[in-house]
Steps between C-alpha positions, in 0.01 A plus 500: 500500500642173604390160365454404140142478373397624844709812494742676274841659487786261556268217602325524169826441315574176684232285331534617146547239230773726365836525675774764514224754450510876498225757516425677177418861568327621812186360664174640359296618798130502425269722705365376833161457329656227285743386770766331286869546435642350178858389454667355189784249558753353258720200554595154373281191494698228683295207365702271273248518215514883513878490441569791738294726274423860584152556643279769648229486763243750616416522868181668623517563873167559671594734783184454709519120524879469461453253215726488194382364164772403252469412130732453206559826314748406228310706241547831690760729355579297191 
């Protein structure tokens, strides 16, 4: 799991719109029939208009293709 949006793990973290992130909980490993691993990240939005606000993102890593899909997930856990 190497490059962001083409892999996962540390590489995935490099291209996140949030910075100084941490992983919330443990990865959710779906069965091989589904083929995804889900990871929830939390960090700070560095953009000036976001005023260093706290944010969350959900990453779905497709193990077969090595592709990561990332979306904003601020509503999770609130």
